[in-house]
Tab-separated table of C-alpha atoms in Angstrom:
chain	number	residue	atom	x	y	z
A	563	MET	CA	30.253	5.899	-27.038
A	564	SER	CA	30.269	5.499	-30.828
A	565	ASP	CA	27.700	5.630	-33.608
A	566	ALA	CA	27.019	2.939	-36.185
A	567	ASN	CA	30.036	4.078	-38.228
A	568	GLY	CA	32.397	3.909	-35.280
A	569	ASN	CA	32.616	7.691	-34.866
A	570	GLY	CA	32.770	9.215	-31.404
A	571	VAL	CA	29.491	10.601	-30.020
A	572	ASN	CA	29.245	13.194	-27.289
A	573	PRO	CA	25.979	12.407	-25.436
A	574	GLU	CA	25.833	15.959	-24.006
A	575	LYS	CA	25.875	17.498	-27.509
A	576	ASP	CA	24.422	15.099	-30.065
A	577	LEU	CA	20.689	14.758	-29.388
A	578	GLY	CA	20.239	12.666	-32.526
A	579	ALA	CA	22.574	9.841	-31.567
A	580	SER	CA	20.852	6.530	-32.239
A	581	ASN	CA	22.254	4.924	-29.104
A	582	LEU	CA	21.640	7.904	-26.826
A	583	PRO	CA	20.023	6.697	-23.561
A	584	GLY	CA	17.632	9.512	-22.750
A	585	GLN	CA	17.617	13.213	-23.465
A	586	ARG	CA	20.756	15.258	-22.833
A	587	GLY	CA	21.949	18.760	-23.636
A	588	ASP	CA	18.987	21.162	-23.450
A	589	GLY	CA	16.425	18.332	-23.512
A	590	GLY	CA	14.490	17.026	-20.529
A	591	GLU	CA	13.779	18.701	-17.208
A	592	GLU	CA	16.704	20.136	-15.269
A	593	ILE	CA	16.365	19.592	-11.529
A	594	ARG	CA	19.836	20.715	-10.428
A	595	VAL	CA	23.396	21.438	-11.455
A	596	GLN	CA	25.905	19.024	-9.982
A	597	ARG	CA	29.462	20.023	-9.190
A	598	GLY	CA	32.060	17.319	-8.760
A	599	MET	CA	31.753	13.613	-9.492
A	600	PHE	CA	29.208	12.853	-6.772
A	601	GLY	CA	27.788	16.277	-5.915
A	602	ALA	CA	29.426	16.278	-2.487
A	603	ASN	CA	30.920	19.394	-0.903
A	604	ASN	CA	32.797	20.338	2.254
A	605	GLY	CA	35.358	17.572	1.826
A	606	GLY	CA	33.255	14.660	0.635
A	607	ASP	CA	34.445	14.421	-2.990
A	608	THR	CA	37.793	12.607	-3.133
A	609	SER	CA	37.434	11.506	-6.762
A	610	GLY	CA	39.698	14.163	-8.261
A	611	TYR	CA	36.835	15.493	-10.399
A	612	GLY	CA	35.847	18.346	-8.095
A	613	GLY	CA	35.793	20.803	-10.998
A	614	LEU	CA	33.246	18.842	-13.041
A	615	VAL	CA	29.992	20.749	-13.654
A	616	ARG	CA	26.982	19.134	-15.324
A	617	SER	CA	23.217	19.393	-15.411
A	618	ILE	CA	21.099	16.690	-13.822
A	619	ARG	CA	18.032	16.236	-16.006
A	620	LEU	CA	14.961	14.056	-15.894
A	621	PRO	CA	13.648	12.865	-19.276
A	622	GLY	CA	10.759	14.894	-20.634
A	623	PRO	CA	7.286	13.582	-21.550
A	624	ALA	CA	7.120	11.395	-24.643
A	625	THR	CA	4.846	12.112	-27.576
A	626	ARG	CA	2.894	9.595	-29.619
A	627	PRO	CA	3.525	7.316	-31.312
A	628	TYR	CA	5.625	5.739	-28.572
A	629	GLY	CA	6.517	2.747	-30.717
A	630	GLY	CA	6.220	-1.010	-30.263
A	631	TRP	CA	3.677	-2.246	-27.751
A	632	PHE	CA	3.858	0.961	-25.703
A	633	ASP	CA	0.988	2.550	-27.638
A	634	GLU	CA	-1.197	-0.510	-27.102
A	635	VAL	CA	-0.607	-0.443	-23.338
A	636	ALA	CA	-1.223	3.310	-23.135
A	637	ASP	CA	-4.484	3.020	-25.099
A	638	GLU	CA	-5.773	0.105	-23.029
A	639	PHE	CA	-4.737	1.797	-19.790
A	640	GLU	CA	-6.447	5.089	-20.592
A	641	GLY	CA	-9.545	3.280	-21.856
A	642	ALA	CA	-9.787	1.185	-18.673
A	643	LEU	CA	-9.601	4.326	-16.517
A	644	GLU	CA	-12.338	6.006	-18.567
A	645	GLU	CA	-14.580	2.962	-18.095
A	646	GLN	CA	-14.306	3.550	-14.342
A	647	GLY	CA	-15.279	7.210	-14.709
A	648	LEU	CA	-11.743	8.511	-14.134
A	649	VAL	CA	-10.342	11.062	-16.562
A	650	PRO	CA	-6.909	9.701	-17.606
A	651	GLU	CA	-5.313	13.162	-17.483
A	652	ASN	CA	-6.270	13.453	-13.813
A	653	ALA	CA	-4.502	10.207	-12.913
A	654	ILE	CA	-1.587	10.186	-15.369
A	655	GLU	CA	0.602	13.254	-14.922
A	656	LYS	CA	2.879	12.340	-17.831
A	657	THR	CA	4.113	9.358	-19.811
A	658	ILE	CA	7.811	8.862	-20.435
A	659	VAL	CA	9.445	6.485	-22.886
A	660	ASP	CA	13.169	6.506	-22.241
A	661	ARG	CA	15.944	3.935	-22.697
A	662	ASP	CA	13.371	1.644	-24.311
A	663	GLU	CA	11.295	1.603	-21.106
A	664	MET	CA	7.871	3.048	-20.324
A	665	THR	CA	7.062	5.005	-17.164
A	666	PHE	CA	3.707	6.424	-16.115
A	667	HIS	CA	3.897	9.273	-13.601
A	668	ILE	CA	0.791	8.862	-11.465
A	669	ASP	CA	-0.970	11.316	-9.169
A	670	ARG	CA	-0.668	9.813	-5.704
A	671	GLU	CA	-4.373	10.253	-4.938
A	672	HIS	CA	-5.230	7.817	-7.732
A	673	LEU	CA	-2.368	5.348	-7.247
A	674	LEU	CA	-4.430	2.597	-5.626
A	675	GLN	CA	-7.113	2.645	-8.344
A	676	VAL	CA	-4.468	2.794	-11.077
A	677	ALA	CA	-2.591	-0.207	-9.674
A	678	GLN	CA	-5.756	-2.280	-9.374
A	679	THR	CA	-6.710	-1.390	-12.957
A	680	LEU	CA	-3.311	-2.414	-14.285
A	681	ARG	CA	-3.539	-5.709	-12.398
A	682	ASP	CA	-7.128	-6.696	-13.191
A	683	ASP	CA	-7.851	-5.436	-16.713
A	684	PRO	CA	-7.627	-8.427	-19.118
A	685	ALA	CA	-5.780	-6.413	-21.771
A	686	LEU	CA	-3.145	-5.259	-19.254
A	687	ARG	CA	-2.722	-7.965	-16.605
A	688	PHE	CA	0.291	-6.609	-14.741
A	689	GLU	CA	-0.012	-9.296	-12.101
A	690	LEU	CA	3.365	-8.822	-10.425
A	691	CYS	CA	4.945	-5.828	-8.711
A	692	THR	CA	8.615	-6.602	-8.112
A	693	GLY	CA	8.959	-3.897	-5.478
A	694	VAL	CA	9.075	-0.184	-4.762
A	695	SER	CA	12.190	1.968	-4.555
A	696	GLY	CA	12.649	5.474	-3.183
A	697	VAL	CA	14.429	8.413	-4.809
A	698	HIS	CA	15.194	11.801	-3.265
A	699	TYR	CA	15.600	14.958	-5.361
A	700	PRO	CA	16.055	17.812	-2.826
A	701	GLN	CA	15.955	20.483	-5.567
A	702	ASP	CA	12.744	19.134	-7.154
A	703	LYS	CA	10.557	21.507	-5.150
A	704	GLY	CA	7.138	20.247	-4.171
A	705	ARG	CA	7.905	16.656	-5.218
A	706	GLU	CA	11.204	15.896	-3.549
A	707	LEU	CA	10.390	12.262	-2.761
A	708	HIS	CA	9.625	9.726	-5.491
A	709	ALA	CA	8.392	6.141	-5.197
A	710	VAL	CA	9.100	3.920	-8.208
A	711	TYR	CA	7.195	0.679	-8.860
A	712	HIS	CA	8.172	-1.998	-11.395
A	713	LEU	CA	5.183	-3.911	-12.775
A	714	ARG	CA	5.449	-7.054	-14.865
A	715	SER	CA	2.786	-8.758	-16.927
A	716	ILE	CA	3.430	-12.473	-16.975
A	717	THR	CA	0.440	-12.941	-19.289
A	718	HIS	CA	1.689	-10.521	-21.959
A	719	ASN	CA	5.427	-10.573	-21.118
A	720	ARG	CA	5.664	-6.813	-20.605
A	721	LEU	CA	7.348	-4.528	-18.088
A	722	ILE	CA	6.341	-0.967	-17.172
A	723	ARG	CA	7.133	1.435	-14.381
A	724	LEU	CA	4.964	3.670	-12.206
A	725	GLU	CA	6.419	6.720	-10.513
A	726	VAL	CA	4.696	8.751	-7.798
A	727	SER	CA	5.981	11.892	-6.104
A	728	ALA	CA	5.305	13.554	-2.769
A	729	PRO	CA	6.661	16.706	-1.113
A	730	ASP	CA	9.064	16.634	1.807
A	731	SER	CA	6.459	18.479	3.846
A	732	GLU	CA	3.869	15.711	3.335
A	733	PRO	CA	5.685	12.463	2.443
A	734	ARG	CA	2.560	10.300	2.173
A	735	ILE	CA	1.721	7.815	-0.578
A	736	PRO	CA	-1.011	5.125	-0.521
A	737	SER	CA	0.193	1.620	0.254
A	738	LEU	CA	-0.202	-0.984	-2.498
A	739	VAL	CA	-0.042	-3.988	-0.172
A	740	THR	CA	-3.765	-4.689	-0.680
A	741	VAL	CA	-3.178	-4.915	-4.452
A	742	TYR	CA	0.347	-6.352	-4.474
A	743	PRO	CA	0.988	-8.127	-1.128
A	744	THR	CA	4.665	-8.648	-2.036
A	745	ASN	CA	5.177	-4.901	-1.538
A	746	ASP	CA	4.901	-5.333	2.236
A	747	TRP	CA	8.634	-5.507	2.955
A	748	HIS	CA	9.639	-3.217	0.095
A	749	GLU	CA	7.444	-0.411	1.424
A	750	ARG	CA	8.914	-0.870	4.890
A	751	GLU	CA	12.435	-0.606	3.504
A	752	THR	CA	11.591	2.519	1.487
A	753	TYR	CA	10.006	4.072	4.570
A	754	ASP	CA	13.062	3.164	6.639
A	755	PHE	CA	15.585	4.740	4.276
A	756	PHE	CA	13.610	7.605	2.694
A	757	GLY	CA	10.857	8.429	5.191
A	758	ILE	CA	7.988	7.912	2.734
A	759	VAL	CA	4.865	7.061	4.754
A	760	PHE	CA	2.802	4.419	2.953
A	761	GLU	CA	-0.708	5.016	4.230
A	762	GLY	CA	-2.689	1.839	4.825
A	763	HIS	CA	0.350	-0.400	5.296
A	764	PRO	CA	-0.412	-3.105	7.873
A	765	ALA	CA	2.798	-2.620	9.908
A	766	LEU	CA	4.916	0.307	8.737
A	767	THR	CA	7.999	0.044	10.956
A	768	ARG	CA	11.724	0.207	10.379
A	769	ILE	CA	13.214	-2.885	8.793
A	770	MET	CA	16.975	-2.202	8.740
A	771	MET	CA	17.734	0.684	11.110
A	772	PRO	CA	17.097	0.605	14.880
A	773	ASP	CA	13.612	1.701	15.907
A	774	ASP	CA	14.932	4.854	17.594
A	775	TRP	CA	17.178	5.915	14.685
A	776	GLN	CA	16.943	9.604	13.816
A	777	GLY	CA	16.561	10.518	10.133
A	778	PHE	CA	16.474	8.584	6.888
A	779	PRO	CA	19.942	7.528	5.684
A	780	GLN	CA	19.391	7.453	1.912
A	781	ARG	CA	18.058	10.972	1.586
A	782	LYS	CA	20.475	13.297	-0.184
A	783	ASP	CA	20.426	15.784	2.688
A	784	TYR	CA	21.343	13.139	5.264
A	785	PRO	CA	24.719	14.132	6.777
A	786	LEU	CA	27.702	12.160	5.519
A	787	GLY	CA	29.518	10.774	8.526
A	788	GLY	CA	31.170	7.752	10.002
A	789	ILE	CA	33.941	6.587	12.272
A	790	PRO	CA	37.689	6.406	11.666
A	791	VAL	CA	39.053	3.030	10.544
A	792	GLU	CA	42.394	1.588	11.630
A	793	TYR	CA	44.239	-0.365	8.967
A	794	LYS	CA	47.721	-1.840	9.484
A	795	GLY	CA	48.577	0.739	12.079
A	796	ALA	CA	47.290	3.691	10.061
A	797	GLN	CA	44.064	5.545	10.673
A	798	ILE	CA	41.659	6.394	7.825
A	799	PRO	CA	39.455	9.412	8.654
A	800	ALA	CA	35.678	9.180	8.576
A	801	PRO	CA	34.124	10.039	5.164
A	802	ASP	CA	33.086	13.550	6.225
A	803	GLN	CA	36.640	14.336	7.348
A	804	ARG	CA	38.560	13.174	4.295
A	805	ARG	CA	40.521	15.395	1.964
A	806	SER	CA	38.760	17.136	-0.904
A	807	TYR	CA	40.281	17.713	-4.337
A	808	SER	CA	37.745	20.308	-5.463
């Protein structure tokens, strides 16, 4: 990475770098410290970078002015919620502007009303949700599971993101199928791989894994395993049995 003058920039040290994608160093919210290239242990990291230690941070809340059209969207969004008698601070946990993208962290109890407001308000008109993805942060206590929605306004040519969290102990988030019917299959896939229960979904069943499969394969605490592979007479061990360089 280089600055405008071609000089080297260390993204972990230089918080003022103009091309820095997100907060690094002491900025943002630290959720864990990762050791090795992929955070694996007990033989899973074969990258040769087993001694690497770095902080895993989520970007912190942004402060106004956000810049560009972000302020206009935030103002219209908060105003539309107030018109419905909902205090914006109760629905919007925080607003993040990072990597030139805007994300609203929404309280899960208000997700359905928020989504309908973003879709129907004339000044917002986020008519399309391109899907929901799951994320698992085991060390983010009390909000280990995150659901991320990408909303696009065809009318205003804008793209924002909603993010909702739920604890491992109660992995329930309202379904948005009634607002965005295209989320039907995306919610099923996220349930299948992360175990997030989308309440109100018309048919929340597994979509990729067998119906009797135990566990959710894309959670970080899901055991790494597999079967040996034979290749030209040699046998490659399963991933959880391979050599570690850490």
